[in-house]
GROMACS .gro file of C-alpha atoms in nm:
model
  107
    1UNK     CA    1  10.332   9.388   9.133
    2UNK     CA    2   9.967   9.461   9.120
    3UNK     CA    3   9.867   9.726   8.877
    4UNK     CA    4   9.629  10.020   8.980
    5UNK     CA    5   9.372  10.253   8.757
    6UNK     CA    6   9.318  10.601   8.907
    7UNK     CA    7   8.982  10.714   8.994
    8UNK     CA    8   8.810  10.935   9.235
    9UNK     CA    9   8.604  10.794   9.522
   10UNK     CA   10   8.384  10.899   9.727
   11UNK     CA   11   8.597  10.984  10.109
   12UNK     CA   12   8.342  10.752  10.313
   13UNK     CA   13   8.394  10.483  10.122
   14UNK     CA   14   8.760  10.415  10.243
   15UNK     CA   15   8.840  10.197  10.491
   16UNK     CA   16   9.070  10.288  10.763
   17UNK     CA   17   9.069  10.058  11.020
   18UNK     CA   18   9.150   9.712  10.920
   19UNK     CA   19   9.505   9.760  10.996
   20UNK     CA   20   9.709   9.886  10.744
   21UNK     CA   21   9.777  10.201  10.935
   22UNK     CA   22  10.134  10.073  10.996
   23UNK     CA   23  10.219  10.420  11.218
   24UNK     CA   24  10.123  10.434  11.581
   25UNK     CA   25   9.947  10.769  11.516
   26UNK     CA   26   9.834  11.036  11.254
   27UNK     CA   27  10.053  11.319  11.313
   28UNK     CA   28   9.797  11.663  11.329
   29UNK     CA   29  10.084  11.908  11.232
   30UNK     CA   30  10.161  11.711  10.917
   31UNK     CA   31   9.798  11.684  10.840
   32UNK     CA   32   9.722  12.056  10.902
   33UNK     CA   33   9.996  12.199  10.670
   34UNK     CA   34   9.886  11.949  10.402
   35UNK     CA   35   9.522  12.098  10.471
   36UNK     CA   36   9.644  12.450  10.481
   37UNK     CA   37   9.801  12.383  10.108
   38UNK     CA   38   9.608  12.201   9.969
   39UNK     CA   39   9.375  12.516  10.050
   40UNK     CA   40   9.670  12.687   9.880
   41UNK     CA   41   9.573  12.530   9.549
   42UNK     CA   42   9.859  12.257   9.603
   43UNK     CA   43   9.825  11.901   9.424
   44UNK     CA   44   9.929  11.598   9.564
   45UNK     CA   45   9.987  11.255   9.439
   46UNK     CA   46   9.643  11.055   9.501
   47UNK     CA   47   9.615  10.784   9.780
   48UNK     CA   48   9.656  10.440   9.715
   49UNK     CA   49   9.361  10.201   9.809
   50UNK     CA   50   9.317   9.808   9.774
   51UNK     CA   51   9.004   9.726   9.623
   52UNK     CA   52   8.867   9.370   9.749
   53UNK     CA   53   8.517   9.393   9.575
   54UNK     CA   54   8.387   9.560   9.925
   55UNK     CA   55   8.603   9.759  10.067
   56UNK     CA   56   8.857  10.006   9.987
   57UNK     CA   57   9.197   9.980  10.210
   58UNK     CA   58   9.393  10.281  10.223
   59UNK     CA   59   9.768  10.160  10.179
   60UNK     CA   60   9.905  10.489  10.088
   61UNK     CA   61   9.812  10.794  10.229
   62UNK     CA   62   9.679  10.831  10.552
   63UNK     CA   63   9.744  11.231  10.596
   64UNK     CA   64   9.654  11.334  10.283
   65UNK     CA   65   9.335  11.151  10.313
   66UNK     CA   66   9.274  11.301  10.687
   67UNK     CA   67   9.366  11.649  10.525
   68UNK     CA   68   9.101  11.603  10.280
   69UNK     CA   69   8.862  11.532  10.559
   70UNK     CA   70   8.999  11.817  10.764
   71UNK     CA   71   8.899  12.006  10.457
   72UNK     CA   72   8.551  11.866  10.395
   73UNK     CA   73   8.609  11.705  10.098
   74UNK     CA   74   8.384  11.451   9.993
   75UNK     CA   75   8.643  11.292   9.732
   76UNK     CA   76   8.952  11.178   9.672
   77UNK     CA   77   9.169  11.072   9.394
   78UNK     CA   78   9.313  10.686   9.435
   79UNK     CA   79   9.488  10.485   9.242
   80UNK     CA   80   9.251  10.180   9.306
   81UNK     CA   81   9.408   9.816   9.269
   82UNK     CA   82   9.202   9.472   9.306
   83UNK     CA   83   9.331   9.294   9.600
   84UNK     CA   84   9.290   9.154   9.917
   85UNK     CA   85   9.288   9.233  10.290
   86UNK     CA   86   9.639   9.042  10.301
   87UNK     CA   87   9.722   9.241  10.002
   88UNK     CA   88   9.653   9.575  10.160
   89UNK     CA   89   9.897   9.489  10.461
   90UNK     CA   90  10.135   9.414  10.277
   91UNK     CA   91  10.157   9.758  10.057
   92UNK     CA   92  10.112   9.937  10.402
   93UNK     CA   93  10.391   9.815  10.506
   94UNK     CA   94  10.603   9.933  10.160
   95UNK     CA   95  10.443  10.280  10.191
   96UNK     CA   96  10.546  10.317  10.563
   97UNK     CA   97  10.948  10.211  10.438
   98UNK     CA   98  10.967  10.453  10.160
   99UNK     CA   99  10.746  10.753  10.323
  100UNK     CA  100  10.879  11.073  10.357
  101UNK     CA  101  10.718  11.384  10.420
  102UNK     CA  102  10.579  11.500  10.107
  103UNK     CA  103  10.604  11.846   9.946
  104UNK     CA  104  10.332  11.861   9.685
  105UNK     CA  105  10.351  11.873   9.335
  106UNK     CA  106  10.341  12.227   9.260
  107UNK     CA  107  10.584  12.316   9.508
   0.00000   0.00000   0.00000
């Protein structure tokens, strides 16, 4: 398994589009009561990104990252892990079978 150091990047810098969005769509409720609590003071777990020495692929985390936005954030905490494209995919796809809804951390 590839092994991951957390850091905080910059929100812009994340690549979203290069298909490891396994899910059809982003689904606005979930995104808005992540927003609304993470207002709240709520902490979630960080994303998880694939680092390819240019871009960052989320894997991990594609409402908590659009509730950041939602909340005009302009970071994010990631666990970062050196990768490829092919790499990303593949962890997409692992995120999307073990995903649940999550309640954060403080709650």
């Amino acid at each position: 398994m590839l092994k991951g150091t957390t850091k905080v990047l910059n929100i812009q810098t994340i690549c979203i589009d290069a298909g490891t969005q396994v899910r059809s769509a982003i689904d606005e409720q979930v995104v808005m009561d992540y927003a609304e609590s993470m207002n709240d003071g709520a902490v979630f777990p960080a994303i998880e990104v694939v680092f390819d020495g240019v871009e960052n692929y989320l894997t991990d985390g594609f409402h908590r990252y659009h509730a950041h936005l939602k909340n005009g954030k302009a970071s994010i905490e990631a666990i970062v892990i050196n990768g490829t494209l092919r790499d990303a995919k593949l962890l997409s796809y692992r995120a999307d079978r073990k995903s649940t809804r999550l309640n954060s951390q403080s709650q």
